[in-house]
Short mmCIF file of C-alpha atoms in Angstrom, two decimals:
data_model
loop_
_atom_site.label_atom_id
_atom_site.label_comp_id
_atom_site.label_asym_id
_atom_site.label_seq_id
_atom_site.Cartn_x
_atom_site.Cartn_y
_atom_site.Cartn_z
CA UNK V 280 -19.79 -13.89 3.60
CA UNK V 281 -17.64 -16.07 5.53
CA UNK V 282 -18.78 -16.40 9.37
CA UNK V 283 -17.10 -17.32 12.74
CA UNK V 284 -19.07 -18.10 15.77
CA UNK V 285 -21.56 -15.21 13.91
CA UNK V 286 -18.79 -12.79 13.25
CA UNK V 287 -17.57 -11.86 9.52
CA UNK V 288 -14.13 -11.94 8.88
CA UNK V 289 -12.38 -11.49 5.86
CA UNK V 290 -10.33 -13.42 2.82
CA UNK V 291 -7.08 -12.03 2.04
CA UNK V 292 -5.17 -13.09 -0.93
CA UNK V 293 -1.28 -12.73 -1.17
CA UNK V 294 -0.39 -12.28 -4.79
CA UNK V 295 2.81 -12.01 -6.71
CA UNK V 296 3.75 -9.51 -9.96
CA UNK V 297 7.23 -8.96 -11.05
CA UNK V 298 8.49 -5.58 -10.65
CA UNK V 299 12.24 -4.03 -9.83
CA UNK V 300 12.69 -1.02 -8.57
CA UNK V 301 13.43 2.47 -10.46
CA UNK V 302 13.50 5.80 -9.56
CA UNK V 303 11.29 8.13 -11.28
CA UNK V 304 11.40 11.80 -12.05
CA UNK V 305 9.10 13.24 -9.23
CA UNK V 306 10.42 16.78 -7.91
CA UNK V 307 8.82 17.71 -4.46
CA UNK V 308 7.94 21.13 -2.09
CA UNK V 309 8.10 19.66 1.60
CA UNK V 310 8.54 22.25 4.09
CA UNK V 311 8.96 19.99 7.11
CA UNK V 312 11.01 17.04 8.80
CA UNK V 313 13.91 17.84 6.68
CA UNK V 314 11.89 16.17 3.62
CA UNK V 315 10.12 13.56 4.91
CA UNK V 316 6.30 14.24 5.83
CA UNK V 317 3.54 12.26 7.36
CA UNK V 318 0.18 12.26 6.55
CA UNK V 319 -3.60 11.46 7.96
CA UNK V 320 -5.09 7.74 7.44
CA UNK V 321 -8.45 7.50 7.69
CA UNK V 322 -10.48 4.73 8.24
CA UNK V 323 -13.17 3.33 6.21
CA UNK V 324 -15.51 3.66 9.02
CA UNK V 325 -14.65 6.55 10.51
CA UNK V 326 -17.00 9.24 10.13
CA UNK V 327 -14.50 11.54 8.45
CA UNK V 328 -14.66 9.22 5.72
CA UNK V 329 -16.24 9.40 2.36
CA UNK V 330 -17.02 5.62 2.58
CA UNK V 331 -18.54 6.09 6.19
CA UNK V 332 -21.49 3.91 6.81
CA UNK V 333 -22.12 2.72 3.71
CA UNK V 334 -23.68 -0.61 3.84
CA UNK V 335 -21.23 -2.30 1.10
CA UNK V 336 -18.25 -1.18 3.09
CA UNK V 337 -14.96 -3.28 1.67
CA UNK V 338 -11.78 -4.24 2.98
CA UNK V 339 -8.75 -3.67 0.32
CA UNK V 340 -8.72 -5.82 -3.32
CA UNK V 341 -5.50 -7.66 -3.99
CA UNK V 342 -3.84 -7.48 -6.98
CA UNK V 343 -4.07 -10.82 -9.99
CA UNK V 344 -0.59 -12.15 -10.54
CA UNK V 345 -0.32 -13.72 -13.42
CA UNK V 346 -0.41 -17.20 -11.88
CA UNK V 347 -2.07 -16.43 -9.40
CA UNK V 348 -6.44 -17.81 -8.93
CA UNK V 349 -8.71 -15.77 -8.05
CA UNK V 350 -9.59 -15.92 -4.60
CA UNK V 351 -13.32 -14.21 -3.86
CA UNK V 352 -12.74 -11.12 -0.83
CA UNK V 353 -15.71 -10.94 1.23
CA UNK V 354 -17.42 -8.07 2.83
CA UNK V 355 -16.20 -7.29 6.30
CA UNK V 356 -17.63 -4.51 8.42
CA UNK V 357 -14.90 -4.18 10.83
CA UNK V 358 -12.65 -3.48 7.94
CA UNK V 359 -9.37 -1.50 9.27
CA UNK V 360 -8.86 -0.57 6.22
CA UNK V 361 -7.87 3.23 5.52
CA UNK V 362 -8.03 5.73 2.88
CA UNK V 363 -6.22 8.85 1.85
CA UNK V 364 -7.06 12.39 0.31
CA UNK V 365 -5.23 13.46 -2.08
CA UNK V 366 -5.40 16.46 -4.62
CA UNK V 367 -4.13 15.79 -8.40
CA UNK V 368 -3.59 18.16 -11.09
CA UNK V 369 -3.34 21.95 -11.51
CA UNK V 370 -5.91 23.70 -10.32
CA UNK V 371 -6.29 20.49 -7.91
CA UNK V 372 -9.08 18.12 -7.97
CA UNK V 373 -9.96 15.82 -4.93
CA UNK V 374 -10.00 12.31 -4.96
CA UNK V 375 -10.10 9.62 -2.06
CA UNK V 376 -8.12 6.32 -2.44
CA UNK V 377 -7.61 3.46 -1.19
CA UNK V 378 -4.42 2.80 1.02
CA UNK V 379 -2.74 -0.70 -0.23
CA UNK V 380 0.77 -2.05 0.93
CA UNK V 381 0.01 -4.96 -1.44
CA UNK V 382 -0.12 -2.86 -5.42
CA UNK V 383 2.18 -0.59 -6.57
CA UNK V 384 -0.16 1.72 -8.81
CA UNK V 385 -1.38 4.90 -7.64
CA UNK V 386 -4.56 5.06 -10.07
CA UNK V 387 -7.59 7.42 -9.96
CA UNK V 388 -11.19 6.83 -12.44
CA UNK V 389 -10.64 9.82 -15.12
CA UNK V 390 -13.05 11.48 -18.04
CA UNK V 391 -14.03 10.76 -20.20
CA UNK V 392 -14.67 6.70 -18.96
CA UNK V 393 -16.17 4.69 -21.09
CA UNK V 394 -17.22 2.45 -18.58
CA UNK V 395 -16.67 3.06 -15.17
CA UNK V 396 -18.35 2.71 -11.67
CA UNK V 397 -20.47 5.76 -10.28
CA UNK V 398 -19.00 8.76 -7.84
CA UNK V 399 -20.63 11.04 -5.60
CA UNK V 400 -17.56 13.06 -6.79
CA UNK V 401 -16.45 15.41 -9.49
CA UNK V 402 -14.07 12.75 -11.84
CA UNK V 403 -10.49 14.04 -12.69
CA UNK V 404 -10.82 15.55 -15.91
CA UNK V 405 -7.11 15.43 -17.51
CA UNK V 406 -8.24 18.17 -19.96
CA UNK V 407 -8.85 20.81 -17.42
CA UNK V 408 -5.56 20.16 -15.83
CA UNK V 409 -2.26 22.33 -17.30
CA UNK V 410 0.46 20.03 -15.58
CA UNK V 411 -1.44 16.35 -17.07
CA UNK V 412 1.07 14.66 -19.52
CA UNK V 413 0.75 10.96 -21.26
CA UNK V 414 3.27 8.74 -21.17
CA UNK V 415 4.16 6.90 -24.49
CA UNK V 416 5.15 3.62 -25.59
CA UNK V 417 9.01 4.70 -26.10
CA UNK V 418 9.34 6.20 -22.37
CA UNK V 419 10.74 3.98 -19.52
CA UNK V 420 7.70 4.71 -17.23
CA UNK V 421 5.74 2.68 -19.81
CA UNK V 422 8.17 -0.63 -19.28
CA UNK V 423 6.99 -0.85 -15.43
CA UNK V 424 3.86 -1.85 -16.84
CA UNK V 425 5.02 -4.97 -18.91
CA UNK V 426 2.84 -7.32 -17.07
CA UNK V 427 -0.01 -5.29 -16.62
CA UNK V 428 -0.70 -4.69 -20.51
CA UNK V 429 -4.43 -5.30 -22.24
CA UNK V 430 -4.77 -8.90 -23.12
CA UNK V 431 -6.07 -7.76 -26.56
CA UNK V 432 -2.73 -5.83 -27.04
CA UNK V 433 0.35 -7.84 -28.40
CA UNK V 434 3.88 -7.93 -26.38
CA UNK V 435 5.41 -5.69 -29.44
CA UNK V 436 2.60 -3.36 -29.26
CA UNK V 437 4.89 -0.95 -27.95
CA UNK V 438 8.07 -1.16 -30.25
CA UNK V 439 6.08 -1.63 -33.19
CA UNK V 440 3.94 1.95 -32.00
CA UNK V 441 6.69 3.76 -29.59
CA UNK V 442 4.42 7.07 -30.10
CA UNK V 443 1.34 5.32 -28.98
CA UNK V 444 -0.32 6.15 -25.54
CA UNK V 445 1.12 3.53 -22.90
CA UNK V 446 -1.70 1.58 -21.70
CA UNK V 447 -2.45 -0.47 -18.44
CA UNK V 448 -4.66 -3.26 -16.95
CA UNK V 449 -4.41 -3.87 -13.54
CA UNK V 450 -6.78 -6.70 -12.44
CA UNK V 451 -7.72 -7.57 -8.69
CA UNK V 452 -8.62 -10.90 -7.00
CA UNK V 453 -12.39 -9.93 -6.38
CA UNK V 454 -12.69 -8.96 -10.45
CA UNK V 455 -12.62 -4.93 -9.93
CA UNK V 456 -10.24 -4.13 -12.35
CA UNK V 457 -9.01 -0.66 -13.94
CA UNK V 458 -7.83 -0.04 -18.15
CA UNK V 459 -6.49 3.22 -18.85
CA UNK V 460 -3.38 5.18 -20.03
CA UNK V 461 -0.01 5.74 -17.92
CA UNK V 462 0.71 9.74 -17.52
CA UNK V 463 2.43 12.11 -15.36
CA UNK V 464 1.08 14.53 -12.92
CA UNK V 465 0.77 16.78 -9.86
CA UNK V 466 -0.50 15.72 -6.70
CA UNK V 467 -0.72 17.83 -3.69
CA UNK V 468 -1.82 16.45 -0.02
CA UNK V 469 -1.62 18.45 3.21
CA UNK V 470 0.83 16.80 6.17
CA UNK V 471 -0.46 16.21 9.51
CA UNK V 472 1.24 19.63 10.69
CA UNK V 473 -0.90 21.05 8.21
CA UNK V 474 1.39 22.12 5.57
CA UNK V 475 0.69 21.30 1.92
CA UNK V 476 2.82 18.78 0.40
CA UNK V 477 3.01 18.90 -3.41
CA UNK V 478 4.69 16.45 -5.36
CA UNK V 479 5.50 16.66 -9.34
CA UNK V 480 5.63 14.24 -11.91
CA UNK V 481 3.77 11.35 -10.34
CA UNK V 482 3.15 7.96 -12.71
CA UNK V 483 -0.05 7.08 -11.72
CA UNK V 484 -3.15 5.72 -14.01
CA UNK V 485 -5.77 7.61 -15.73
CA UNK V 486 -8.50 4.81 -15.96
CA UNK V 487 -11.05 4.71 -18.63
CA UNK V 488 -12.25 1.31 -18.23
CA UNK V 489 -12.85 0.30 -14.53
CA UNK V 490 -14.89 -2.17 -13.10
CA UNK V 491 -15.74 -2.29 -8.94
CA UNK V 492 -18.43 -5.49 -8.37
CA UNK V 493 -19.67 -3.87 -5.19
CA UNK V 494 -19.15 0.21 -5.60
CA UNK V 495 -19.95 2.45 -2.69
CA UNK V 496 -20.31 5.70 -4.84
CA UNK V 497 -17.30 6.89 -2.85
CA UNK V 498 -14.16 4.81 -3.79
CA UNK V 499 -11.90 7.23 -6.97
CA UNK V 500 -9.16 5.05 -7.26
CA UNK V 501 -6.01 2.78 -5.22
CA UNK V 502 -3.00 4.41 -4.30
CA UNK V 503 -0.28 1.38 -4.31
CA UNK V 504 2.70 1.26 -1.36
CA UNK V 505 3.79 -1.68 -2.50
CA UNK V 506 7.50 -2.85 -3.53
CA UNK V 507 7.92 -1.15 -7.10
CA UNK V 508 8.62 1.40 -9.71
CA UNK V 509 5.24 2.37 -9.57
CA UNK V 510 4.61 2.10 -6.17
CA UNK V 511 4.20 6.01 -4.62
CA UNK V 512 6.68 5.03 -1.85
CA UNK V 513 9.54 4.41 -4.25
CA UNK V 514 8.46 7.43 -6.51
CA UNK V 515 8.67 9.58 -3.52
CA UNK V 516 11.86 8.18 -2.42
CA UNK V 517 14.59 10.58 -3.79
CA UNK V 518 13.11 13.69 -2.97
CA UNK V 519 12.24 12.94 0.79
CA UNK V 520 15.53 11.08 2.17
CA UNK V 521 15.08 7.89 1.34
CA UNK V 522 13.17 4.80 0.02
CA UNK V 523 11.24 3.97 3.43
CA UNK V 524 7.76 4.46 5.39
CA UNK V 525 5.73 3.77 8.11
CA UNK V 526 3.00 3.16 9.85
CA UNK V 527 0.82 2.81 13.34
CA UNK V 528 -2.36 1.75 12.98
CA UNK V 529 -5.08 1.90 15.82
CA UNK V 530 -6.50 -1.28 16.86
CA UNK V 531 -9.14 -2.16 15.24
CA UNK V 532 -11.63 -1.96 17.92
CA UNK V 533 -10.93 1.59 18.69
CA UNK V 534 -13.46 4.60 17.89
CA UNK V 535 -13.52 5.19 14.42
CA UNK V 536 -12.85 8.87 14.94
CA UNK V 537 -9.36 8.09 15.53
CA UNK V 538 -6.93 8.28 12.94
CA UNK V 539 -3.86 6.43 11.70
CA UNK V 540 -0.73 8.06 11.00
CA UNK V 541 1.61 7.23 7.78
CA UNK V 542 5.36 8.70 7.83
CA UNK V 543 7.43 8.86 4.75
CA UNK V 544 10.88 9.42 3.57
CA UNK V 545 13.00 11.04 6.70
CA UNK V 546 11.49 10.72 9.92
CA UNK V 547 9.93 7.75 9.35
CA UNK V 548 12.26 5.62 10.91
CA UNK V 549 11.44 2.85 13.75
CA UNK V 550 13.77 3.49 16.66
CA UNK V 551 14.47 3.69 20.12
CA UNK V 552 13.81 1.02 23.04
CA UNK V 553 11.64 -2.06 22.19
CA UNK V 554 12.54 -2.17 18.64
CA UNK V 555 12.41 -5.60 16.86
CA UNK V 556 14.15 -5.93 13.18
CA UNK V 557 14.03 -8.49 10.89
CA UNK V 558 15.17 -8.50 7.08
CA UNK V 559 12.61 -8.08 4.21
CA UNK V 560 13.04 -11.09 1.92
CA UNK V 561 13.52 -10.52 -1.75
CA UNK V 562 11.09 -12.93 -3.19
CA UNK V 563 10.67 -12.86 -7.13
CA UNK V 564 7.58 -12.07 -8.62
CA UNK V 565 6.39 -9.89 -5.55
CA UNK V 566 5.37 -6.73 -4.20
CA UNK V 567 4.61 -7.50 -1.32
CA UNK V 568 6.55 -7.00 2.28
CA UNK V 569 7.46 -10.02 3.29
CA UNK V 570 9.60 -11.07 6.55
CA UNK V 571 10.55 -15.50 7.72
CA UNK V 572 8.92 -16.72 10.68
CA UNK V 573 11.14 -19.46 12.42
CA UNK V 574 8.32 -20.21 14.71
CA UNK V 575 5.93 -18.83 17.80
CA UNK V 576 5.50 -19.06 21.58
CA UNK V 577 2.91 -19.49 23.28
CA UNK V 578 3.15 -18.38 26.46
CA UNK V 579 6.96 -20.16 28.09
CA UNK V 580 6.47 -23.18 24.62
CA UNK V 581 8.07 -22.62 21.41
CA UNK V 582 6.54 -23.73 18.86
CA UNK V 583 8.91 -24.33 15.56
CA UNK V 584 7.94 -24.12 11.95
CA UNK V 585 8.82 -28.04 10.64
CA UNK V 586 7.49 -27.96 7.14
CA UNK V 587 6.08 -31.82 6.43
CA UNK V 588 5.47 -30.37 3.16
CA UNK V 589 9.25 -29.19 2.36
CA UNK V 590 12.37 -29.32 4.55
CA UNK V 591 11.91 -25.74 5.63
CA UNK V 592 12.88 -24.23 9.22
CA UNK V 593 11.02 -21.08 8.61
CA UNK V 594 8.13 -19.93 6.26
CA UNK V 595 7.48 -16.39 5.36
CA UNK V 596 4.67 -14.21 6.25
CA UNK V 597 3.03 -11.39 4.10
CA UNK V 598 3.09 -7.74 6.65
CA UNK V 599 -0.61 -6.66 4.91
CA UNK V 600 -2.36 -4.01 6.91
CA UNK V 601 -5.10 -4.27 4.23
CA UNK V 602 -5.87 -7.95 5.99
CA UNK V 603 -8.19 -7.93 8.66
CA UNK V 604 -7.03 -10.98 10.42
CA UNK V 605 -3.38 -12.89 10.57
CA UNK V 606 -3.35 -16.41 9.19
CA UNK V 607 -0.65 -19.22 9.45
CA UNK V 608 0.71 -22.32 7.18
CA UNK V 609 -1.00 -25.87 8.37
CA UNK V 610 1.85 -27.24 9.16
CA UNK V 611 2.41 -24.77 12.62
CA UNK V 612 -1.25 -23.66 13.01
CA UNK V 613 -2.07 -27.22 14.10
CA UNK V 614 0.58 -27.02 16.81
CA UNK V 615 -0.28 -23.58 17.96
CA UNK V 616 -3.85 -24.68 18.40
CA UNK V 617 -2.70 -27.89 20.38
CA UNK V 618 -0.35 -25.75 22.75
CA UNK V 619 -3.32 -22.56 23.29
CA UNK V 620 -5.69 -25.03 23.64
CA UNK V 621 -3.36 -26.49 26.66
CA UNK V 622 -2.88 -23.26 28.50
CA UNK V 623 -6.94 -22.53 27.95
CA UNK V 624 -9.40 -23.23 30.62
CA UNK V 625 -11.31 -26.22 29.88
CA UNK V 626 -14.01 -24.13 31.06
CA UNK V 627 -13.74 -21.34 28.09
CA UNK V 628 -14.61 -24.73 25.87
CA UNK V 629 -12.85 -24.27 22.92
CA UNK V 630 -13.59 -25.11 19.56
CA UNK V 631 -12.40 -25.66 15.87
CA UNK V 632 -14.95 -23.45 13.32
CA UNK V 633 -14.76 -24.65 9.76
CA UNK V 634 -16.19 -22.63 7.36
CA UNK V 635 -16.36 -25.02 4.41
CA UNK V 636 -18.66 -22.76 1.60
CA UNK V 637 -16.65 -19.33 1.65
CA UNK V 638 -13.24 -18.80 2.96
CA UNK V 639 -12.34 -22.48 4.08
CA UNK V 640 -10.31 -21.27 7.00
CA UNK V 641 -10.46 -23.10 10.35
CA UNK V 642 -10.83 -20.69 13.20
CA UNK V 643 -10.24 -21.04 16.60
CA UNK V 644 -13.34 -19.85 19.14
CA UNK V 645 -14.40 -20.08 22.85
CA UNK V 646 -16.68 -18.92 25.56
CA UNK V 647 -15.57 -16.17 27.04
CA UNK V 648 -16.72 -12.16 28.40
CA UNK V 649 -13.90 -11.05 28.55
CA UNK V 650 -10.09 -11.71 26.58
CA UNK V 651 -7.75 -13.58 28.60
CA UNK V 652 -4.35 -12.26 29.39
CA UNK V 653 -2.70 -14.84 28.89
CA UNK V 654 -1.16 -16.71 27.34
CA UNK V 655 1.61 -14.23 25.75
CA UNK V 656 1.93 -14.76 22.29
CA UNK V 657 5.23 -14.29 20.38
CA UNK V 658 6.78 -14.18 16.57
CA UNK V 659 10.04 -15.57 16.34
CA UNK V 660 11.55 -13.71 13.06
CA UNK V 661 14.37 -14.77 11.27
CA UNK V 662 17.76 -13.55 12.38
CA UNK V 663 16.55 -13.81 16.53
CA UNK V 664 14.18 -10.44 16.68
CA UNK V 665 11.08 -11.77 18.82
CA UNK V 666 7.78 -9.90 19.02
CA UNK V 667 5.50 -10.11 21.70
CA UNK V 668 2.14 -9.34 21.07
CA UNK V 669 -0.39 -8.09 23.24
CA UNK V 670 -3.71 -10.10 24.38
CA UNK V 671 -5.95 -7.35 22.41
CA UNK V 672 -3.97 -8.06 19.01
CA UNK V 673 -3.96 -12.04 19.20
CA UNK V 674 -7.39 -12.23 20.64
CA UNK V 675 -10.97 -10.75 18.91
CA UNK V 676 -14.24 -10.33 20.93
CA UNK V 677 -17.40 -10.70 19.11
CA UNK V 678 -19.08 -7.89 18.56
CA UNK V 679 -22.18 -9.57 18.35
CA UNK V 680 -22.12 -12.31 20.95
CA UNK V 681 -20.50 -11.14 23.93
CA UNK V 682 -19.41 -14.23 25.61
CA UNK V 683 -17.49 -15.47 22.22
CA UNK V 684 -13.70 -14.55 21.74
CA UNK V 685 -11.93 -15.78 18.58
CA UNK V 686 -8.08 -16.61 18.30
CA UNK V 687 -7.13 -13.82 15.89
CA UNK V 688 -5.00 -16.15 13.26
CA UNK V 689 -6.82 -18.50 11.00
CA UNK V 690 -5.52 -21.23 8.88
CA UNK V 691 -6.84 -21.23 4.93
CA UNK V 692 -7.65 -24.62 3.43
CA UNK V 693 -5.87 -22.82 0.09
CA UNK V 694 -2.33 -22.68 1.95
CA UNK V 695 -2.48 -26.29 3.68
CA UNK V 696 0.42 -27.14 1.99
CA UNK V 697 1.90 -23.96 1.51
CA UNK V 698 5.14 -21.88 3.55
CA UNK V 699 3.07 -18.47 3.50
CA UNK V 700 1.17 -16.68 6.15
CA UNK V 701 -0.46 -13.36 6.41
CA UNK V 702 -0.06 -10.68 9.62
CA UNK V 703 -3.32 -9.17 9.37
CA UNK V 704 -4.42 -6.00 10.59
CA UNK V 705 -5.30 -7.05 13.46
CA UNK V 706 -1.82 -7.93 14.78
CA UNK V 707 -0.62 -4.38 13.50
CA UNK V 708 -2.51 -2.56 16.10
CA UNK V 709 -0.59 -0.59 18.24
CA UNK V 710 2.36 -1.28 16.06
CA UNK V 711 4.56 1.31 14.65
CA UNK V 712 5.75 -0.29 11.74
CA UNK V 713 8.27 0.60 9.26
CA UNK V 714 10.00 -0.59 5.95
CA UNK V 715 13.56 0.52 4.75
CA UNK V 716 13.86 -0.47 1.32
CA UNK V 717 17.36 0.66 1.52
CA UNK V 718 18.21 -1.55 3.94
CA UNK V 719 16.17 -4.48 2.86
CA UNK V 720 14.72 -4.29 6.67
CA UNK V 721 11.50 -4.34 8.41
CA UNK V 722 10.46 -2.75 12.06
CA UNK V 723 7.87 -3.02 14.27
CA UNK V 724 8.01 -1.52 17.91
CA UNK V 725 5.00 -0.98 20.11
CA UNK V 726 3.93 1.87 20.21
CA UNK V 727 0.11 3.66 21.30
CA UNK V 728 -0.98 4.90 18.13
CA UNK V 729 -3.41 7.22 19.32
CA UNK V 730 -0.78 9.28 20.52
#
């Protein structure tokens, strides 16, 4: 477990698959919000959680590119990560999975498994369901999962066998992994006006083979919002006005009994005063939602992004709400610690933490009962959309030593030298935040998400 001035945080690993987007052939009943709905997020902690209180509690996995190493997660108790229900098949079946802006399968653990990790819950039987259908090797669904096939199956598995079952492997960064078959089904979920939204025709992954190194009893499957085919987001997309979402997130500190909201298709839209939009970037090889950072203030000081590394004026930052905390390049983290540490009372004494045997991240820390106001922290996006953040989302109070704040952004040894960054959970709070794949743009207004 990786530890800051006593106080777990997590490893988040940005990965990269290559995807493109199609639409797929789900039809949809949505009564409400002239087809868009929104539904319930709840977090891992909450106590209207399956996963509530169990001691092996996990933040999100991260999908294996397939260049990508293998970067260990560790266990974080303050995860903000969030789960939904869901119903699949006809009659309906429950299962609980995990929310992930970073995968773009929706996959659930189905019978018969040969091998797969214990439930408290009743496993989707395909058998027992009249609307279950496999996908073969000769259907298009089958092609979104080029890169994700069995290593022990050959590349011309599939037009050598077109009537065979499609298969899938999707492997994640902390070795949980799922095998199974591609099919089509029904999935039903109820809105948070209460009215049941059913959806036909979903891709999603019937796992056989699934692997979870530290299983709660609880977790049934991932459903992926990432950039993709696959992804339920883009599935979703013709039948609800549009290939966008959002999402506000309370902070992370707030009662667990709250829960998140997630908006899709129409109505999900970021508007109105305070808005700040920046373009998504198209990055090969990724599923991820990724915005360019030209640099940060702190407080009246801007500081720029000057890659050493590259002759770069801006480096680009992963949006992952499945990241506890944010994390910057070198390159500008170094600066941003100089100019903090110059608008910090000497008196707070503050500190670079190393943690050299886990994550390697340096952390900033100091003495303090209380987080300062200032100073005010900003994001300078590409294209001149600024976002201020509030003293709650930049800095994190130790919940076990109460006169020790952390600076809420880390740097990773493993991206020294790299233009990438991650905006972690913990600078989503109180965010509504929303992503128009249509129009290639990302939002984020604040916004008090327990409204």
């Amino acid at each position: 477990m990786a530890t800051l001035c006593n106080y777990t945080i997590v490893v988040i690993t940005i990965f990269f698959v290559h995807l493109v987007y199609f639409s797929v052939t789900a039809t949809t009943i949505i009564n409400n919000n002239n087809g868009g709905f929104s539904a319930h997020l709840i977090r891992r902690t909450s106590p209207n959680s399956p996963l509530y209180r169990h001691k092996n509690n996990k933040v999100f996995r991260r999908l294996m590119g397939g260049d990508m190493s293998g970067y260990p997660l560790q266990l974080d108790p303050i995860s903000n990560g969030h789960i939904m229900k869901l119903s699949i098949g006809t009659p309906p079946s429950d299962i609980y999975v995990l929310s992930d802006t970073g995968s773009t399968l929706l996959w659930t653990q189905c019978k018969s498994c040969k091998t797969c990790y214990k439930t408290k819950y009743a496993m989707f039987d395909p058998r027992k369901s009249s609307t279950y259908r496999n996908i073969t090797c000769s259907e298009r669904e089958c092609k979104f999962v080029d890169d994700y096939k069995p290593s022990s199956q050959s590349p011309s598995f599939c037009q050598k066998h077109p009537t065979r079952l499609c298969t899938y492997n999707m492997t994640y960064v902390d070795t949980a992994s799922s095998l199974g078959v591609l099919a089509k089904e029904t999935f039903t979920l109820t809105s948070r006006t209460g009215e049941v939204v059913t959806l036909e025709d979903i891709v999603f992954g019937c796992g056989h083979l699934n692997y979870e190194p530290v299983s709660t009893g609880n977790e049934m499957g991932v459903i992926g919002l990432g950039r993709g085919p696959m992804s339920f987001v883009s599935q979703i997309a013709p039948h609800v006005g549009g290939n966008k979402f959002s999402y506000c997130l309370v902070p992370m500190r707030t009662d667990p009994k709250f829960e998140s909201k997630i908006n899709f298709g129409n109505g999900s839209e970021v508007l109105g005063e305070g808005v700040v939009s920046t373009p998504l970037l198209d990055v090969d090889d990724s599923s991820n939602y990724i915005v360019a950072v030209e640099g940060i203030s702190i407080g009246n000081e801007f500081v720029p992004f000057n890659s050493t590394v590259k002759p770069l004026k801006k480096f680009k930052m992963v949006v992952d709400s499945g990241s506890s905390i944010g994390h910057l390049p070198r390159d500008i983290w170094d600066r941003v610690i100089t100019q903090l540490n110059k608008t910090l009372d000497p008196e707070l004494k503050p500190s670079i933490v190393y943690n050299a045997t886990a994550d390697k991240t340096h952390y900033l820390c100091f003495n303090s009962m209380t987080i300062p106001e200032e100073p005010k922290v900003a994001f300078h996006f590409m294209g001149g959309g600024k976002l201020e953040l509030m003293a709650e989302q930049i800095f994190i109070k130790s919940p076990q030593e109460e006169n020790t704040v952390y600076f809420g952004i880390g740097c990773m040894d493993v991206y020294s030298g790299v233009d990438s960054g991650l905006f972690g959970a913990n600078l989503q709070g109180n965010l509504l935040i929303g992503y128009d794949l249509d129009r290639n743009v990302a939002s984020f207004k604040p916004t008090n998400c327990l409204n």
